[in-house]
mmCIF file of C-alpha atoms and ligand atoms in Angstrom:
data_model
loop_
_atom_site.group_PDB
_atom_site.id
_atom_site.type_symbol
_atom_site.label_atom_id
_atom_site.label_comp_id
_atom_site.label_asym_id
_atom_site.label_seq_id
_atom_site.Cartn_x
_atom_site.Cartn_y
_atom_site.Cartn_z
ATOM 1 C CA MET A 1 175.528 180.410 -113.520
ATOM 2 C CA LYS A 2 174.663 177.282 -111.528
ATOM 3 C CA TYR A 3 171.421 175.480 -112.328
ATOM 4 C CA ASP A 4 169.506 172.949 -110.270
ATOM 5 C CA ILE A 5 167.097 171.221 -112.627
ATOM 6 C CA PRO A 6 164.333 169.147 -110.991
ATOM 7 C CA GLY A 7 164.746 165.511 -111.998
ATOM 8 C CA GLN A 8 167.941 166.246 -113.896
ATOM 9 C CA GLY A 9 170.509 167.356 -111.329
ATOM 10 C CA GLN A 10 172.893 170.267 -111.182
ATOM 11 C CA PHE A 11 175.259 171.807 -113.670
ATOM 12 C CA GLU A 12 177.076 175.051 -114.236
ATOM 13 C CA ILE A 13 177.332 177.097 -117.429
ATOM 14 C CA LYS A 14 180.239 179.543 -117.583
ATOM 15 C CA THR A 15 180.660 179.991 -121.333
ATOM 16 C CA ILE A 16 178.166 180.488 -124.155
ATOM 17 C CA ILE A 17 179.560 179.576 -127.573
ATOM 18 C CA LEU A 18 177.721 181.076 -130.521
ATOM 19 C CA ASP A 19 177.756 180.201 -134.182
ATOM 20 C CA LEU A 20 177.816 183.232 -136.477
ATOM 21 C CA ASN A 21 176.018 182.689 -139.792
ATOM 22 C CA GLY A 22 172.421 181.620 -139.393
ATOM 23 C CA THR A 23 172.611 181.942 -135.610
ATOM 24 C CA LEU A 24 174.094 185.201 -134.318
ATOM 25 C CA SER A 25 173.544 186.843 -137.683
ATOM 26 C CA VAL A 26 170.810 186.126 -140.185
ATOM 27 C CA ALA A 27 171.639 186.868 -143.847
ATOM 28 C CA GLY A 28 174.670 188.792 -142.580
ATOM 29 C CA THR A 29 172.758 191.028 -140.173
ATOM 30 C CA VAL A 30 172.625 190.752 -136.386
ATOM 31 C CA PRO A 31 168.945 190.906 -135.324
ATOM 32 C CA GLU A 32 167.748 193.806 -133.207
ATOM 33 C CA GLY A 33 168.006 193.122 -129.483
ATOM 34 C CA VAL A 34 171.013 190.795 -129.652
ATOM 35 C CA LYS A 35 173.627 193.318 -128.512
ATOM 36 C CA GLU A 36 171.562 194.320 -125.460
ATOM 37 C CA ARG A 37 171.146 190.684 -124.489
ATOM 38 C CA LEU A 38 174.866 189.977 -124.911
ATOM 39 C CA ASP A 39 175.591 192.940 -122.624
ATOM 40 C CA GLN A 40 173.178 191.508 -120.057
ATOM 41 C CA LEU A 41 174.789 188.085 -120.255
ATOM 42 C CA LYS A 42 178.256 189.541 -119.745
ATOM 43 C CA GLY A 43 176.867 191.486 -116.783
ATOM 44 C CA ILE A 44 175.567 188.247 -115.264
ATOM 45 C CA GLY A 45 179.079 186.832 -115.616
ATOM 46 C CA PHE A 46 178.924 184.597 -118.671
ATOM 47 C CA LYS A 47 181.846 184.461 -121.064
ATOM 48 C CA VAL A 48 180.327 184.804 -124.541
ATOM 49 C CA LEU A 49 182.152 184.217 -127.818
ATOM 50 C CA PHE A 50 181.507 182.994 -131.341
ATOM 51 C CA PHE A 51 183.218 180.423 -133.529
ATOM 52 C CA THR A 52 183.100 180.965 -137.270
ATOM 53 C CA GLY A 53 184.742 180.108 -140.549
ATOM 54 C CA ASN A 54 184.443 183.857 -141.257
ATOM 55 C CA THR A 55 182.831 183.162 -144.625
ATOM 56 C CA ARG A 56 181.664 186.745 -144.999
ATOM 57 C CA ASN A 57 184.966 188.174 -143.660
ATOM 58 C CA ASP A 58 183.005 190.236 -141.163
ATOM 59 C CA ALA A 59 183.923 188.546 -137.877
ATOM 60 C CA ASP A 60 186.271 191.290 -136.626
ATOM 61 C CA ASP A 61 183.720 194.047 -137.229
ATOM 62 C CA LEU A 62 180.877 192.072 -135.685
ATOM 63 C CA ALA A 63 182.920 191.121 -132.652
ATOM 64 C CA ALA A 64 183.905 194.751 -132.099
ATOM 65 C CA ASP A 65 180.296 195.928 -132.483
ATOM 66 C CA LEU A 66 179.007 193.285 -130.099
ATOM 67 C CA GLY A 67 181.862 193.476 -127.594
ATOM 68 C CA ILE A 68 182.614 189.752 -127.639
ATOM 69 C CA GLU A 69 185.526 187.594 -128.796
ATOM 70 C CA TRP A 70 185.625 185.214 -131.719
ATOM 71 C CA ARG A 71 187.744 182.239 -132.807
ATOM 72 C CA LEU A 72 188.412 180.924 -136.299
ATOM 73 C CA ALA A 73 186.909 177.475 -136.918
ATOM 74 C CA LYS A 74 186.938 176.162 -140.482
ATOM 75 C CA ASN A 75 184.968 172.984 -139.882
ATOM 76 C CA ALA A 76 183.029 170.953 -137.339
ATOM 77 C CA GLU A 77 186.183 169.396 -135.889
ATOM 78 C CA ASP A 78 187.755 172.837 -135.338
ATOM 79 C CA LYS A 79 184.665 173.946 -133.416
ATOM 80 C CA ARG A 80 184.766 170.831 -131.264
ATOM 81 C CA ASP A 81 188.480 171.222 -130.558
ATOM 82 C CA LEU A 82 188.072 174.886 -129.564
ATOM 83 C CA ALA A 83 185.275 173.921 -127.167
ATOM 84 C CA LEU A 84 187.451 171.223 -125.622
ATOM 85 C CA GLU A 85 189.838 174.009 -124.531
ATOM 86 C CA LEU A 86 187.005 175.775 -122.657
ATOM 87 C CA GLU A 87 185.875 173.213 -120.063
ATOM 88 C CA PRO A 88 183.081 171.895 -122.326
ATOM 89 C CA GLU A 89 181.136 170.512 -119.356
ATOM 90 C CA THR A 90 180.556 174.167 -118.406
ATOM 91 C CA CYS A 91 179.745 175.360 -121.945
ATOM 92 C CA ALA A 92 176.483 175.941 -123.758
ATOM 93 C CA SER A 93 176.453 176.136 -127.539
ATOM 94 C CA ILE A 94 173.954 177.958 -129.749
ATOM 95 C CA GLY A 95 174.074 177.035 -133.427
ATOM 96 C CA ASN A 96 172.137 175.901 -136.457
ATOM 97 C CA GLY A 97 174.256 174.121 -139.059
ATOM 98 C CA LEU A 98 175.965 170.792 -139.582
ATOM 99 C CA ILE A 99 179.245 172.542 -138.730
ATOM 100 C CA ASP A 100 177.902 172.793 -135.160
ATOM 101 C CA LEU A 101 177.223 169.059 -134.828
ATOM 102 C CA GLU A 102 180.517 167.956 -133.240
ATOM 103 C CA LEU A 103 180.414 170.961 -130.921
ATOM 104 C CA MET A 104 176.928 170.031 -129.713
ATOM 105 C CA LYS A 105 178.194 166.562 -128.818
ATOM 106 C CA VAL A 106 180.842 167.832 -126.380
ATOM 107 C CA VAL A 107 179.158 170.776 -124.624
ATOM 108 C CA LYS A 108 176.868 170.453 -121.602
ATOM 109 C CA LEU A 109 173.906 172.193 -123.212
ATOM 110 C CA GLY A 110 173.110 172.517 -126.916
ATOM 111 C CA ILE A 111 170.570 174.948 -128.334
ATOM 112 C CA VAL A 112 169.609 175.335 -131.991
ATOM 113 C CA THR A 113 167.869 178.303 -133.573
ATOM 114 C CA LEU A 114 165.510 177.887 -136.502
ATOM 115 C CA GLN A 115 165.436 181.444 -137.908
ATOM 116 C CA ALA A 116 165.480 182.134 -141.649
ATOM 117 C CA GLU A 117 168.477 179.907 -142.402
ATOM 118 C CA GLY A 118 167.015 176.820 -140.737
ATOM 119 C CA VAL A 119 168.668 174.109 -138.667
ATOM 120 C CA HIS A 120 170.382 170.919 -139.773
ATOM 121 C CA ILE A 121 168.435 167.879 -138.605
ATOM 122 C CA GLN A 122 171.520 166.024 -137.287
ATOM 123 C CA THR A 123 172.594 169.037 -135.253
ATOM 124 C CA MET A 124 169.073 169.399 -133.885
ATOM 125 C CA LEU A 125 168.967 165.743 -132.840
ATOM 126 C CA ASN A 126 172.217 166.183 -130.912
ATOM 127 C CA SER A 127 171.008 169.307 -129.097
ATOM 128 C CA ASP A 128 168.833 169.815 -126.039
ATOM 129 C CA ILE A 129 166.568 172.719 -126.955
ATOM 130 C CA VAL A 130 165.150 174.180 -130.181
ATOM 131 C CA VAL A 131 164.103 177.851 -130.188
ATOM 132 C CA PRO A 132 162.803 180.088 -132.974
ATOM 133 C CA SER A 133 165.409 182.845 -132.737
ATOM 134 C CA ILE A 134 168.761 183.928 -131.335
ATOM 135 C CA ASN A 135 167.035 186.325 -128.952
ATOM 136 C CA ASP A 136 164.937 183.460 -127.583
ATOM 137 C CA ALA A 137 168.097 181.410 -127.122
ATOM 138 C CA LEU A 138 169.874 184.191 -125.228
ATOM 139 C CA ASP A 139 166.787 184.803 -123.076
ATOM 140 C CA LEU A 140 167.093 181.256 -121.722
ATOM 141 C CA PHE A 141 170.230 182.438 -119.911
ATOM 142 C CA ILE A 142 168.913 185.851 -118.897
ATOM 143 C CA ASP A 143 165.752 184.403 -117.301
ATOM 144 C CA GLU A 144 166.943 181.097 -115.831
ATOM 145 C CA GLN A 145 163.360 180.015 -115.099
ATOM 146 C CA ARG A 146 162.814 179.593 -118.839
ATOM 147 C CA LEU A 147 165.754 177.206 -119.072
ATOM 148 C CA ILE A 148 164.687 175.282 -115.980
ATOM 149 C CA ALA A 149 161.110 174.964 -117.230
ATOM 150 C CA THR A 150 162.260 173.424 -120.510
ATOM 151 C CA LEU A 151 164.822 171.027 -119.014
ATOM 152 C CA ARG A 152 163.001 169.742 -115.935
ATOM 153 C CA LYS A 153 161.351 166.315 -115.890
HETATM 154 MG MG1 LIG B 1 175.397 178.597 -138.877
#
């Protein structure tokens, strides 16, 4: 999706990179409404995937349920390096923890979700937008006017 942000210029987001624990899932459970939104985003044409250390060993099952891919990333540097393979200037990242910090520094657009597990302050300070929940984060890409309204000067 191409965006033209008043006072900020143009950019394109092709890929949405999600964190798993604390972002896509909260206390190990994917919130209601996430799968429908991921389906919508894929329909719009976004590539959507998640990076995780697979702490709960549930990444394969979740990815199958949600119909998206995942990549193993054991630390913040792994996440950054995976993003660098995906044209990071066309990537958005949605995360919450310190493990997402280096990723937020290389992608075009960084979004953090507060949710029950909270957000690391350093990751927040290196992101562009803070939202209360994963569904709110995904809605920014489903209704582009929300994203434009937050980013415009
Ligand atoms: Mg997390």
